[in-house]
Each structure stands twice: as C-alpha cells, then as structure tokens.
GROMACS .gro file of C-alpha atoms in nm:
model
  472
    1MET     CA    1   2.061   2.905  -1.945
    2ALA     CA    2   1.686   2.955  -1.905
    3ALA     CA    3   1.644   2.595  -1.793
    4PHE     CA    4   1.922   2.639  -1.535
    5ILE     CA    5   1.757   2.954  -1.399
    6ASP     CA    6   1.427   2.768  -1.382
    7PHE     CA    7   1.600   2.488  -1.189
    8ARG     CA    8   1.748   2.731  -0.938
    9ASP     CA    9   1.410   2.895  -0.887
   10ARG     CA   10   1.255   2.559  -0.800
   11VAL     CA   11   1.528   2.427  -0.568
   12ILE     CA   12   1.407   2.351  -0.216
   13ARG     CA   13   1.730   2.204  -0.073
   14LYS     CA   14   1.993   1.936  -0.126
   15LEU     CA   15   1.888   1.577  -0.073
   16THR     CA   16   1.972   1.440   0.270
   17PRO     CA   17   2.176   1.118   0.304
   18MET     CA   18   1.852   0.930   0.383
   19GLU     CA   19   1.679   1.075   0.076
   20LYS     CA   20   1.981   0.986  -0.138
   21TYR     CA   21   1.960   0.633  -0.003
   22PHE     CA   22   1.592   0.610  -0.101
   23LYS     CA   23   1.671   0.758  -0.444
   24PHE     CA   24   1.940   0.489  -0.488
   25SER     CA   25   1.690   0.228  -0.361
   26HIS     CA   26   1.437   0.338  -0.620
   27ASP     CA   27   1.691   0.330  -0.902
   28ASN     CA   28   1.783  -0.027  -0.803
   29ASN     CA   29   1.429  -0.161  -0.753
   30PHE     CA   30   1.401  -0.191  -0.376
   31ASN     CA   31   1.208   0.005  -0.114
   32LEU     CA   32   0.936   0.063  -0.376
   33SER     CA   33   0.619   0.078  -0.169
   34VAL     CA   34   0.248   0.045  -0.238
   35TYR     CA   35  -0.044   0.116  -0.006
   36CYS     CA   36  -0.376  -0.031  -0.115
   37VAL     CA   37  -0.698   0.098   0.039
   38THR     CA   38  -1.010  -0.103  -0.041
   39VAL     CA   39  -1.298   0.146  -0.045
   40ALA     CA   40  -1.672   0.071  -0.044
   41THR     CA   41  -1.893   0.341  -0.193
   42LYS     CA   42  -2.263   0.422  -0.211
   43CYS     CA   43  -2.244   0.495  -0.583
   44PRO     CA   44  -2.005   0.398  -0.863
   45LEU     CA   45  -1.683   0.600  -0.873
   46GLN     CA   46  -1.621   0.810  -1.180
   47LEU     CA   47  -1.273   0.881  -1.316
   48GLU     CA   48  -1.338   1.257  -1.309
   49ILE     CA   49  -1.433   1.242  -0.939
   50VAL     CA   50  -1.112   1.058  -0.845
   51LEU     CA   51  -0.897   1.286  -1.063
   52THR     CA   52  -1.045   1.596  -0.900
   53THR     CA   53  -0.980   1.443  -0.558
   54LEU     CA   54  -0.617   1.375  -0.643
   55GLN     CA   55  -0.571   1.729  -0.774
   56HIS     CA   56  -0.685   1.862  -0.436
   57LEU     CA   57  -0.454   1.615  -0.259
   58TYR     CA   58  -0.160   1.733  -0.471
   59ARG     CA   59  -0.230   2.097  -0.387
   60LYS     CA   60  -0.273   2.036  -0.014
   61LEU     CA   61   0.036   1.818   0.053
   62PRO     CA   62   0.373   1.979  -0.027
   63ASN     CA   63   0.566   1.649  -0.038
   64LEU     CA   64   0.349   1.542  -0.335
   65ARG     CA   65   0.462   1.843  -0.539
   66VAL     CA   66   0.836   1.769  -0.562
   67CYS     CA   67   1.086   1.597  -0.790
   68VAL     CA   68   1.461   1.525  -0.775
   69GLU     CA   69   1.705   1.698  -1.009
   70GLU     CA   70   2.082   1.729  -1.052
   71ASP     CA   71   2.283   2.047  -1.091
   72GLU     CA   72   2.578   2.084  -1.327
   73ASP     CA   73   2.808   1.925  -1.067
   74GLY     CA   74   2.593   1.616  -1.024
   75GLU     CA   75   2.458   1.721  -0.683
   76LEU     CA   76   2.102   1.599  -0.614
   77PHE     CA   77   1.838   1.851  -0.513
   78LEU     CA   78   1.478   1.835  -0.404
   79CYS     CA   79   1.285   2.071  -0.633
   80GLY     CA   80   0.932   2.186  -0.687
   81MET     CA   81   0.770   2.033  -0.995
   82LYS     CA   82   0.746   2.256  -1.300
   83GLU     CA   83   0.373   2.198  -1.332
   84GLU     CA   84   0.089   2.011  -1.170
   85LYS     CA   85   0.080   1.653  -1.288
   86ILE     CA   86  -0.137   1.366  -1.163
   87SER     CA   87  -0.050   1.003  -1.237
   88LEU     CA   88  -0.385   0.819  -1.232
   89HIS     CA   89  -0.439   0.478  -1.390
   90TRP     CA   90  -0.802   0.366  -1.427
   91ARG     CA   91  -0.865  -0.006  -1.467
   92PRO     CA   92  -1.223  -0.105  -1.556
   93SER     CA   93  -1.174  -0.475  -1.477
   94PRO     CA   94  -1.117  -0.638  -1.137
   95GLU     CA   95  -0.901  -0.908  -1.292
   96GLY     CA   96  -0.530  -0.929  -1.214
   97TYR     CA   97  -0.539  -0.745  -0.881
   98GLU     CA   98  -0.254  -0.937  -0.712
   99ALA     CA   99  -0.028  -0.905  -1.016
  100LEU     CA  100  -0.101  -0.535  -1.043
  101LEU     CA  101  -0.030  -0.484  -0.674
  102ALA     CA  102   0.307  -0.656  -0.714
  103GLU     CA  103   0.379  -0.452  -1.026
  104GLU     CA  104   0.341  -0.133  -0.822
  105THR     CA  105   0.651  -0.234  -0.623
  106ARG     CA  106   0.854  -0.270  -0.943
  107LYS     CA  107   0.763   0.036  -1.150
  108HIS     CA  108   0.994   0.337  -1.149
  109TYR     CA  109   0.901   0.704  -1.128
  110ASP     CA  110   1.026   0.983  -1.352
  111VAL     CA  111   1.209   1.145  -1.063
  112LYS     CA  112   1.336   1.439  -1.270
  113THR     CA  113   0.990   1.567  -1.358
  114GLY     CA  114   0.765   1.402  -1.098
  115PRO     CA  115   0.527   1.320  -0.957
  116LEU     CA  116   0.694   1.080  -0.713
  117TRP     CA  117   0.362   0.909  -0.647
  118ARG     CA  118   0.085   0.750  -0.850
  119VAL     CA  119  -0.260   0.604  -0.802
  120THR     CA  120  -0.429   0.306  -0.966
  121VAL     CA  121  -0.802   0.239  -0.928
  122MET     CA  122  -0.984  -0.083  -1.010
  123PRO     CA  123  -1.306  -0.252  -0.893
  124ALA     CA  124  -1.281  -0.531  -0.636
  125LEU     CA  125  -1.347  -0.883  -0.762
  126GLU     CA  126  -1.596  -0.988  -0.491
  127PRO     CA  127  -1.750  -0.669  -0.351
  128SER     CA  128  -1.999  -0.852  -0.129
  129THR     CA  129  -1.713  -0.979   0.092
  130PHE     CA  130  -1.634  -0.620   0.192
  131GLN     CA  131  -1.981  -0.476   0.243
  132ASP     CA  132  -2.015  -0.619   0.595
  133GLY     CA  133  -2.393  -0.632   0.576
  134ASP     CA  134  -2.431  -0.268   0.471
  135ASP     CA  135  -2.652  -0.277   0.162
  136SER     CA  136  -2.597   0.095   0.099
  137LEU     CA  137  -2.235   0.023   0.002
  138SER     CA  138  -2.306  -0.090  -0.352
  139ASP     CA  139  -1.958  -0.074  -0.506
  140VAL     CA  140  -1.608  -0.163  -0.387
  141TYR     CA  141  -1.276  -0.044  -0.533
  142ARG     CA  142  -0.907  -0.112  -0.486
  143ILE     CA  143  -0.721   0.219  -0.469
  144MET     CA  144  -0.344   0.169  -0.487
  145PHE     CA  145  -0.102   0.443  -0.389
  146GLY     CA  146   0.252   0.404  -0.516
  147LEU     CA  147   0.473   0.634  -0.305
  148HIS     CA  148   0.844   0.707  -0.359
  149HIS     CA  149   1.026   0.662  -0.028
  150THR     CA  150   1.223   0.983  -0.083
  151ILE     CA  151   0.910   1.187  -0.007
  152THR     CA  152   0.732   0.974   0.249
  153ASP     CA  153   0.741   0.703   0.517
  154GLY     CA  154   0.475   0.490   0.684
  155HIS     CA  155   0.360   0.778   0.906
  156SER     CA  156   0.312   1.005   0.605
  157SER     CA  157   0.180   0.740   0.366
  158ILE     CA  158  -0.103   0.607   0.582
  159ARG     CA  159  -0.216   0.962   0.656
  160THR     CA  160  -0.199   1.050   0.287
  161CYS     CA  161  -0.433   0.760   0.208
  162GLY     CA  162  -0.670   0.874   0.483
  163LEU     CA  163  -0.666   1.235   0.360
  164PHE     CA  164  -0.750   1.111   0.011
  165LEU     CA  165  -1.058   0.941   0.153
  166ARG     CA  166  -1.163   1.262   0.330
  167LEU     CA  167  -1.129   1.461   0.008
  168LEU     CA  168  -1.307   1.195  -0.198
  169ASP     CA  169  -1.609   1.212   0.031
  170SER     CA  170  -1.610   1.593   0.008
  171VAL     CA  171  -1.585   1.590  -0.372
  172ILE     CA  172  -1.874   1.343  -0.401
  173GLU     CA  173  -2.077   1.556  -0.158
  174GLY     CA  174  -1.998   1.870  -0.358
  175ILE     CA  175  -1.832   2.051  -0.066
  176SER     CA  176  -1.604   2.341  -0.155
  177ILE     CA  177  -1.235   2.267  -0.083
  178ASP     CA  178  -0.975   2.533  -0.003
  179ASP     CA  179  -0.652   2.421  -0.170
  180ASN     CA  180  -0.452   2.693   0.006
  181GLU     CA  181  -0.513   2.526   0.342
  182GLN     CA  182  -0.235   2.269   0.370
  183PHE     CA  183  -0.294   1.933   0.536
  184ALA     CA  184   0.069   1.904   0.649
  185SER     CA  185   0.420   2.048   0.623
  186TYR     CA  186   0.720   1.887   0.455
  187ALA     CA  187   0.979   1.824   0.728
  188GLY     CA  188   1.343   1.854   0.629
  189PRO     CA  189   1.660   1.696   0.772
  190GLU     CA  190   1.701   1.927   1.070
  191TYR     CA  191   1.529   1.698   1.321
  192HIS     CA  192   1.731   1.389   1.230
  193GLU     CA  193   2.053   1.588   1.215
  194LYS     CA  194   1.988   1.720   1.565
  195LEU     CA  195   1.948   1.363   1.693
  196VAL     CA  196   2.275   1.261   1.526
  197ARG     CA  197   2.466   1.558   1.670
  198GLU     CA  198   2.338   1.480   2.018
  199ALA     CA  199   2.428   1.112   1.984
  200LYS     CA  200   2.780   1.192   1.861
  201THR     CA  201   2.827   1.422   2.161
  202VAL     CA  202   2.720   1.142   2.395
  203LEU     CA  203   2.959   0.894   2.229
  204GLY     CA  204   3.243   1.141   2.269
  205THR     CA  205   3.175   1.238   2.630
  206GLU     CA  206   3.019   0.933   2.796
  207PRO     CA  207   3.253   0.631   2.770
  208GLU     CA  208   2.999   0.396   2.926
  209VAL     CA  209   2.738   0.471   2.660
  210ASP     CA  210   3.001   0.453   2.386
  211ARG     CA  211   3.111   0.108   2.509
  212MET     CA  212   2.750  -0.014   2.544
  213MET     CA  213   2.657   0.091   2.189
  214ARG     CA  214   2.971  -0.055   2.036
  215ASP     CA  215   2.924  -0.380   2.227
  216ASP     CA  216   2.565  -0.396   2.102
  217TYR     CA  217   2.679  -0.326   1.747
  218ASP     CA  218   2.955  -0.589   1.760
  219ALA     CA  219   2.722  -0.850   1.910
  220LEU     CA  220   2.475  -0.799   1.626
  221ALA     CA  221   2.753  -0.822   1.367
  222ALA     CA  222   2.890  -1.139   1.530
  223ALA     CA  223   2.552  -1.312   1.521
  224GLY     CA  224   2.677  -1.481   1.206
  225GLY     CA  225   2.415  -1.381   0.954
  226SER     CA  226   2.052  -1.478   0.930
  227LEU     CA  227   1.960  -1.814   1.078
  228LEU     CA  228   1.673  -1.821   0.832
  229THR     CA  229   1.899  -1.831   0.527
  230LYS     CA  230   2.138  -2.074   0.699
  231VAL     CA  231   1.870  -2.326   0.786
  232PHE     CA  232   1.654  -2.287   0.476
  233LEU     CA  233   1.901  -2.233   0.194
  234GLN     CA  234   1.711  -2.117  -0.114
  235LYS     CA  235   1.874  -2.068  -0.452
  236ALA     CA  236   1.662  -1.869  -0.694
  237GLU     CA  237   1.682  -2.033  -1.034
  238ASN     CA  238   1.564  -1.735  -1.236
  239GLY     CA  239   1.684  -1.436  -1.037
  240SER     CA  240   1.487  -1.305  -0.745
  241GLU     CA  241   1.167  -1.111  -0.685
  242THR     CA  242   0.953  -0.987  -0.399
  243LEU     CA  243   0.632  -1.182  -0.347
  244THR     CA  244   0.362  -1.114  -0.090
  245ILE     CA  245   0.115  -1.315   0.115
  246PHE     CA  246  -0.160  -1.110   0.278
  247SER     CA  247  -0.345  -1.237   0.585
  248GLU     CA  248  -0.578  -1.108   0.852
  249LEU     CA  249  -0.725  -1.226   1.182
  250ASP     CA  250  -1.097  -1.194   1.238
  251ALA     CA  251  -1.209  -0.922   1.478
  252ALA     CA  252  -1.299  -1.160   1.761
  253THR     CA  253  -0.960  -1.333   1.761
  254THR     CA  254  -0.781  -0.999   1.727
  255SER     CA  255  -0.968  -0.861   2.027
  256ARG     CA  256  -0.880  -1.160   2.244
  257LEU     CA  257  -0.515  -1.144   2.136
  258MET     CA  258  -0.482  -0.773   2.212
  259LYS     CA  259  -0.643  -0.814   2.554
  260LYS     CA  260  -0.416  -1.108   2.632
  261ILE     CA  261  -0.100  -0.921   2.534
  262LYS     CA  262  -0.196  -0.612   2.732
  263SER     CA  263  -0.290  -0.823   3.035
  264LYS     CA  264   0.071  -0.941   3.039
  265LYS     CA  265   0.191  -0.578   3.064
  266LEU     CA  266   0.333  -0.584   2.711
  267SER     CA  267   0.306  -0.353   2.413
  268VAL     CA  268   0.125  -0.505   2.117
  269HIS     CA  269   0.446  -0.476   1.914
  270SER     CA  270   0.649  -0.669   2.171
  271GLY     CA  271   0.380  -0.936   2.194
  272LEU     CA  272   0.364  -0.981   1.818
  273SER     CA  273   0.744  -0.985   1.785
  274SER     CA  274   0.769  -1.250   2.057
  275ILE     CA  275   0.522  -1.464   1.864
  276LEU     CA  276   0.734  -1.422   1.549
  277ASN     CA  277   1.043  -1.527   1.748
  278GLU     CA  278   0.852  -1.835   1.861
  279VAL     CA  279   0.747  -1.922   1.506
  280PHE     CA  280   1.097  -1.907   1.362
  281VAL     CA  281   1.258  -2.104   1.643
  282GLU     CA  282   0.993  -2.373   1.603
  283MET     CA  283   1.065  -2.389   1.231
  284PHE     CA  284   1.440  -2.420   1.293
  285GLN     CA  285   1.378  -2.710   1.530
  286GLU     CA  286   1.144  -2.884   1.287
  287ALA     CA  287   1.415  -2.849   1.020
  288GLY     CA  288   1.660  -3.032   1.248
  289PHE     CA  289   1.863  -2.726   1.345
  290LEU     CA  290   1.889  -2.795   1.720
  291LYS     CA  291   2.050  -2.563   1.971
  292ASP     CA  292   2.008  -2.484   2.339
  293ILE     CA  293   1.975  -2.114   2.263
  294TYR     CA  294   1.879  -1.945   1.936
  295HIS     CA  295   2.003  -1.589   1.887
  296ILE     CA  296   1.739  -1.413   1.679
  297VAL     CA  297   1.826  -1.087   1.505
  298SER     CA  298   1.523  -0.875   1.421
  299TYR     CA  299   1.474  -0.524   1.286
  300HIS     CA  300   1.188  -0.299   1.394
  301ASP     CA  301   1.075   0.014   1.213
  302VAL     CA  302   1.069   0.318   1.443
  303ASN     CA  303   0.916   0.657   1.368
  304GLU     CA  304   1.183   0.915   1.455
  305ARG     CA  305   0.916   1.176   1.521
  306ARG     CA  306   0.877   1.027   1.870
  307TYR     CA  307   1.207   1.200   1.958
  308TRP     CA  308   1.135   1.543   1.810
  309ASP     CA  309   1.071   1.829   2.048
  310VAL     CA  310   0.783   1.959   1.835
  311GLU     CA  311   0.430   1.847   1.753
  312ALA     CA  312   0.517   1.618   1.463
  313ASP     CA  313   0.192   1.451   1.354
  314LYS     CA  314   0.153   1.685   1.054
  315LEU     CA  315   0.520   1.684   0.955
  316PHE     CA  316   0.549   1.457   0.652
  317GLY     CA  317   0.857   1.310   0.484
  318PRO     CA  318   1.093   1.008   0.514
  319HIS     CA  319   1.169   0.992   0.886
  320VAL     CA  320   1.170   0.620   0.961
  321ASN     CA  321   1.461   0.430   1.116
  322SER     CA  322   1.531   0.070   1.216
  323LEU     CA  323   1.595  -0.057   1.566
  324ARG     CA  324   1.800  -0.378   1.587
  325ILE     CA  325   1.759  -0.647   1.847
  326LEU     CA  326   1.964  -0.961   1.915
  327PHE     CA  327   1.753  -1.173   2.149
  328PRO     CA  328   1.822  -1.522   2.289
  329ILE     CA  329   1.541  -1.779   2.272
  330ARG     CA  330   1.578  -2.098   2.475
  331LYS     CA  331   1.488  -2.431   2.322
  332ASP     CA  332   1.230  -2.489   2.599
  333ARG     CA  333   1.065  -2.150   2.539
  334HIS     CA  334   0.718  -2.314   2.547
  335THR     CA  335   0.736  -2.354   2.925
  336ASN     CA  336   0.728  -1.980   2.991
  337PHE     CA  337   0.645  -1.792   2.673
  338TRP     CA  338   0.505  -1.482   2.842
  339GLU     CA  339   0.806  -1.441   3.070
  340GLY     CA  340   1.028  -1.447   2.761
  341ALA     CA  341   0.796  -1.196   2.595
  342ARG     CA  342   0.832  -0.963   2.894
  343MET     CA  343   1.211  -0.987   2.865
  344PHE     CA  344   1.188  -0.902   2.494
  345HIS     CA  345   0.963  -0.607   2.578
  346LYS     CA  346   1.219  -0.482   2.832
  347VAL     CA  347   1.502  -0.502   2.576
  348PHE     CA  348   1.289  -0.340   2.307
  349GLN     CA  349   1.186  -0.049   2.530
  350GLU     CA  350   1.543   0.007   2.643
  351ARG     CA  351   1.658   0.027   2.281
  352VAL     CA  352   1.376   0.266   2.191
  353ASN     CA  353   1.437   0.490   2.492
  354ASN     CA  354   1.813   0.516   2.438
  355LYS     CA  355   1.765   0.586   2.064
  356GLN     CA  356   1.974   0.286   1.966
  357MET     CA  357   1.894   0.325   1.597
  358ILE     CA  358   2.063   0.667   1.585
  359TYR     CA  359   2.383   0.525   1.734
  360MET     CA  360   2.373   0.223   1.503
  361GLY     CA  361   2.356   0.458   1.204
  362ILE     CA  362   2.662   0.647   1.327
  363LEU     CA  363   2.857   0.322   1.372
  364ASP     CA  364   2.743   0.195   1.031
  365ALA     CA  365   2.893   0.507   0.873
  366GLU     CA  366   3.221   0.444   1.055
  367LYS     CA  367   3.253   0.084   0.941
  368PHE     CA  368   3.077   0.055   0.603
  369PRO     CA  369   3.089   0.287   0.303
  370PRO     CA  370   2.750   0.341   0.138
  371VAL     CA  371   2.652   0.122  -0.157
  372ARG     CA  372   2.689   0.331  -0.472
  373LYS     CA  373   2.613   0.096  -0.758
  374SER     CA  374   2.384  -0.198  -0.822
  375SER     CA  375   2.670  -0.443  -0.880
  376GLU     CA  376   2.766  -0.402  -0.514
  377MET     CA  377   2.425  -0.500  -0.381
  378HIS     CA  378   2.479  -0.871  -0.312
  379SER     CA  379   2.852  -0.857  -0.242
  380TYR     CA  380   2.805  -0.580   0.013
  381LYS     CA  381   2.884  -0.686   0.368
  382MET     CA  382   2.583  -0.593   0.578
  383PRO     CA  383   2.628  -0.483   0.941
  384CYS     CA  384   2.403  -0.777   1.035
  385LEU     CA  385   2.142  -0.994   0.867
  386ARG     CA  386   1.806  -1.036   1.030
  387VAL     CA  387   1.567  -1.327   1.066
  388TYR     CA  388   1.276  -1.090   1.012
  389THR     CA  389   1.171  -0.725   1.007
  390ASN     CA  390   0.858  -0.613   1.191
  391SER     CA  391   0.707  -0.296   1.044
  392ASN     CA  392   0.408  -0.245   1.274
  393MET     CA  393   0.196   0.069   1.234
  394GLY     CA  394  -0.047  -0.008   1.516
  395ASP     CA  395  -0.416   0.076   1.484
  396VAL     CA  396  -0.467   0.293   1.174
  397THR     CA  397  -0.849   0.303   1.180
  398LYS     CA  398  -0.877   0.666   1.293
  399PHE     CA  399  -0.699   0.792   0.982
  400PHE     CA  400  -0.992   0.671   0.768
  401LEU     CA  401  -1.268   0.828   0.975
  402GLN     CA  402  -1.387   1.185   1.012
  403PRO     CA  403  -1.200   1.393   1.274
  404ASP     CA  404  -1.483   1.327   1.523
  405GLY     CA  405  -1.459   0.949   1.465
  406ALA     CA  406  -1.773   0.921   1.252
  407GLU     CA  407  -1.791   0.737   0.920
  408TYR     CA  408  -1.791   0.939   0.600
  409SER     CA  409  -2.121   0.988   0.420
  410HIS     CA  410  -2.034   0.835   0.085
  411VAL     CA  411  -1.721   0.621   0.124
  412LYS     CA  412  -1.581   0.369   0.369
  413ALA     CA  413  -1.234   0.216   0.381
  414VAL     CA  414  -1.273  -0.155   0.454
  415GLN     CA  415  -0.922  -0.301   0.417
  416ILE     CA  416  -0.561  -0.178   0.420
  417ARG     CA  417  -0.267  -0.351   0.256
  418ARG     CA  418   0.090  -0.233   0.215
  419SER     CA  419   0.392  -0.391   0.058
  420THR     CA  420   0.755  -0.303  -0.026
  421SER     CA  421   1.005  -0.452  -0.269
  422LEU     CA  422   1.315  -0.597  -0.108
  423HIS     CA  423   1.457  -0.859  -0.347
  424PRO     CA  424   1.766  -0.676  -0.481
  425TYR     CA  425   1.903  -0.643  -0.128
  426LYS     CA  426   2.012  -0.884   0.146
  427THR     CA  427   1.677  -0.863   0.322
  428ASN     CA  428   1.481  -1.186   0.324
  429ASN     CA  429   1.140  -1.079   0.458
  430VAL     CA  430   0.929  -0.801   0.610
  431PHE     CA  431   0.606  -0.827   0.809
  432ALA     CA  432   0.402  -0.514   0.730
  433VAL     CA  433   0.148  -0.512   1.014
  434GLN     CA  434  -0.143  -0.290   1.112
  435THR     CA  435  -0.473  -0.319   1.294
  436PHE     CA  436  -0.776  -0.185   1.107
  437ARG     CA  437  -1.141  -0.191   1.210
  438GLY     CA  438  -1.061  -0.438   1.485
  439LYS     CA  439  -0.873  -0.683   1.263
  440LEU     CA  440  -0.501  -0.757   1.268
  441MET     CA  441  -0.378  -0.744   0.907
  442PHE     CA  442  -0.034  -0.816   0.772
  443SER     CA  443   0.153  -0.859   0.447
  444PHE     CA  444   0.445  -1.099   0.447
  445ASP     CA  445   0.684  -0.967   0.182
  446TYR     CA  446   0.953  -1.221   0.103
  447ASN     CA  447   1.262  -1.235  -0.115
  448THR     CA  448   1.261  -1.541  -0.342
  449ARG     CA  449   1.641  -1.531  -0.348
  450TYR     CA  450   1.627  -1.668   0.007
  451ILE     CA  451   1.273  -1.791   0.073
  452SER     CA  452   1.077  -2.034  -0.141
  453THR     CA  453   0.704  -1.997  -0.191
  454ASP     CA  454   0.640  -2.315   0.009
  455LEU     CA  455   0.852  -2.188   0.297
  456ALA     CA  456   0.676  -1.850   0.288
  457ARG     CA  457   0.336  -2.018   0.304
  458ASN     CA  458   0.455  -2.233   0.593
  459ILE     CA  459   0.580  -1.925   0.782
  460VAL     CA  460   0.250  -1.742   0.739
  461ASP     CA  461   0.043  -2.047   0.834
  462LYS     CA  462   0.246  -2.091   1.152
  463VAL     CA  463   0.214  -1.722   1.237
  464LEU     CA  464  -0.164  -1.743   1.207
  465VAL     CA  465  -0.179  -2.059   1.420
  466HIS     CA  466   0.036  -1.903   1.692
  467LEU     CA  467  -0.154  -1.574   1.690
  468SER     CA  468  -0.480  -1.764   1.743
  469SER     CA  469  -0.323  -1.992   2.004
  470TYR     CA  470  -0.186  -1.709   2.217
  471ALA     CA  471  -0.517  -1.527   2.198
  472GLU     CA  472  -0.672  -1.799   2.417
   0.00000   0.00000   0.00000
C-alpha cells in the first residue's frame, strides 16, 4: 500500500498516445536516439566535474527527472523519479568510438525507475583534427547523450546538449549555479490535442479540405511502396540492424551551397531535399529502372511548436511530427533542376502551412490500428513507405555558444552527430542533418534489412558529389 501511495504522489499525468508510441518504440528497439557532441577543452576533464555538471542539468530540466510507471489497471503514467539518479559512463580509452555510438541506439532504459537518459564520455582518437589551430584546446572528448524519445525530441535534445556545455563551462570556472532556476518547462499534450481538435473540426465542416487531405493520403498510399526497396532488394542474412555513415562538407563548400540555394528563393531544407530526390532518381536509372516520371515519397520531420500560440522555445518534450510528400521527378530532371526544386519548395511549404501532418495522423487512426506487439512490426501495413526521411535541424551553432554569441571560456563544441535506430520497423533510411560552425553535417542511418553497406556507401558518396556540384 505504501508503494501505491508513493506512486500516486509522484504521478504527473497519463502518457499521451505519442508518448505511448515512443515507449513501445523503445521496448522494441527503434527510435532509440543518441546525440554526440565532440568537445575540445583547455584542460583534461575529470569525472567529478562532468558528474557535477549532469547533476545540475538533472535539477534544471524537468523532463530529465521523470520515469514511466503502470497503475494496477495497466495504465501508463509519467511520474517523477523517486530519487536523483545520474547515468554516467566514463571510458578512459578512445578506442571503439563508432561501435559505442551504435550501441547507444540499442541499449534500453529502466523506464520504471529512470533516468530516461544517459551520458557516456570518452576521449577522441585524434584530437588534433578538432583543434582547428587553437593550441589552447589541449584535449578533445566525445560526449554521447542517449535520450528516450518519450521525454524529448530534436528541439529539446539539441538544446539539452547545449545547456550541458553551458553548465560544464560554469562548473570548471567555479561559478555558483542556482538549481531552482529552471532552464525549460515540460510541455504536455495540450498543444498537440488542440491542433487535432481544430483539424477534426475543419474535416467535418469544410468538404473541400476534407477531400484534399483524403486525396493526398490516398495518393501517398497508392504510390506502391518504396522505390528504393523495389529497385535495390536487400535480404538481410542475419537479421537486421541500424548502421550509420557520418559525413560533412567543408565550410567553404557549405557556404557556397547555402548561398546558391537561397539565391534560387528556396529554403535550405527544400534545396537539400531536391538534391536527395536527384540522387535517388539517378541511382534508379543507373540500376536499369527506367521511367518517364519517378514518384518519390519522402518524410520530413516538423517541429509542431511552430503552430503553437505561445512562445515555445523553452517548452521541452516529444513534439515532433512527420510531413509526407509525394513528388514527381521527370527523367530529364537535369535540364532544369532548380525549377523542379522550386516546385518541390512550393509543395513543401503548402503542406507545412496547412498542417498536413496533423490531418495525416487523424486519417492514419481511421485506417490503421496501432501496432501493439513486436510480432506485428514487419507484417504491419504502413500507410506509405518512403524513399527517404529528411530530419533537418538547420543551423544549431547558437545552442553551443554563450547567450551573447561568444565562445565559452573553457570548452568548445566542435562537432555534432546524431543517430536513431530504425531497423525493427519498415523504415529504410534517415538523413539526420544539421549545420554547425559553417559545415553541413549529416548522419545516414540505414536499415540493413533493406539497404546493403555497399548501397549505403554509394548513396552517401552520390549525395556528397551532388551537394558539391550544386554549390558551384
């Protein structure tokens, strides 16, 4: 009875459908995310310094202080943790970095007790490659944040990493930190639910919008599955796993590419997505899959906070959604690439502005019951399969600088990587993209059930060639 009373005292609220989905994802080994910040320092890091920093981070971010528990009826609740607990793993050797990074997208959390996040620290193998000519930066570390998707999304995660850096610099400096002053609030389901209610009202009162959304939904579903898996059929011999290839453009090429895209009156996201469309169509043609028009289905992560009627920058939690686009690419696309890119941009902006992803979620719920057990994962009929997913966070540099834009005194973030497991599900790849310190960086996460290592390397090589080509 005492334990039950303790549970009731710690209850925050019931899990939302999205949080239940991420809990299910975690239990079945997908949507496990890691953010790795490579940090150069002016003196060697000590375990006690990092632990103290993480204790402050825990106390100043409410979404880091929760766990997930069940009541006697099996209902899932978000609860406060019983006690402060920090999961810090200290690795003295730089060896095995890539394997350790991949492992972070496979390890489970003890969701009943928490924490739903963890940090691993290890030295970088070749620190001189990150010092960028600054001799005062004597040491370089990989700091990996594993973050359960039930408590965070890209918006929250990248800011959490940046806030860690701010606290680390303060701890090294010896500055007093007020743990009662919270960095952010933990946003609940009310904002998403408001968007859903509004969208349902529109579907019920505006026949033209209802018809447009259902036509869009049906067209995506009729696209016939992912061209990528049709053209490049891959059978995993020993199960499947998520593997990652990380790449970056140098600052000069990135600068030229961004200027070129903006000169064409495009968003960076639309420009990059159009280049990805180009890459995949070229690969289909080289594989002998010839058509006059290729219908490319792509997913695009969208931060729902853009639709909230409040200042949302400091509202943390899992509030990401996916916009879906079916876009035709002509076989002779080379003759007018930028005109095609402008058309993609127009379609993308229309879908963003009309909140397409909210409507798609409503229609999904009408047509497909949620997956409830792991055995259903690969037999489950998806609303539509995509050729690729573009998860683009834009320029994240400012989150790793002081509020006035200056560098910190003792630490400097020099590289950002992020990756997410996807292999148990019918997702074949994700491009996790961001710009940092003037460089375009991306991780290509791919599912070996559908994509071989050679094919993945070929995709990434082509992406890099096309990015450089369209920068000129």
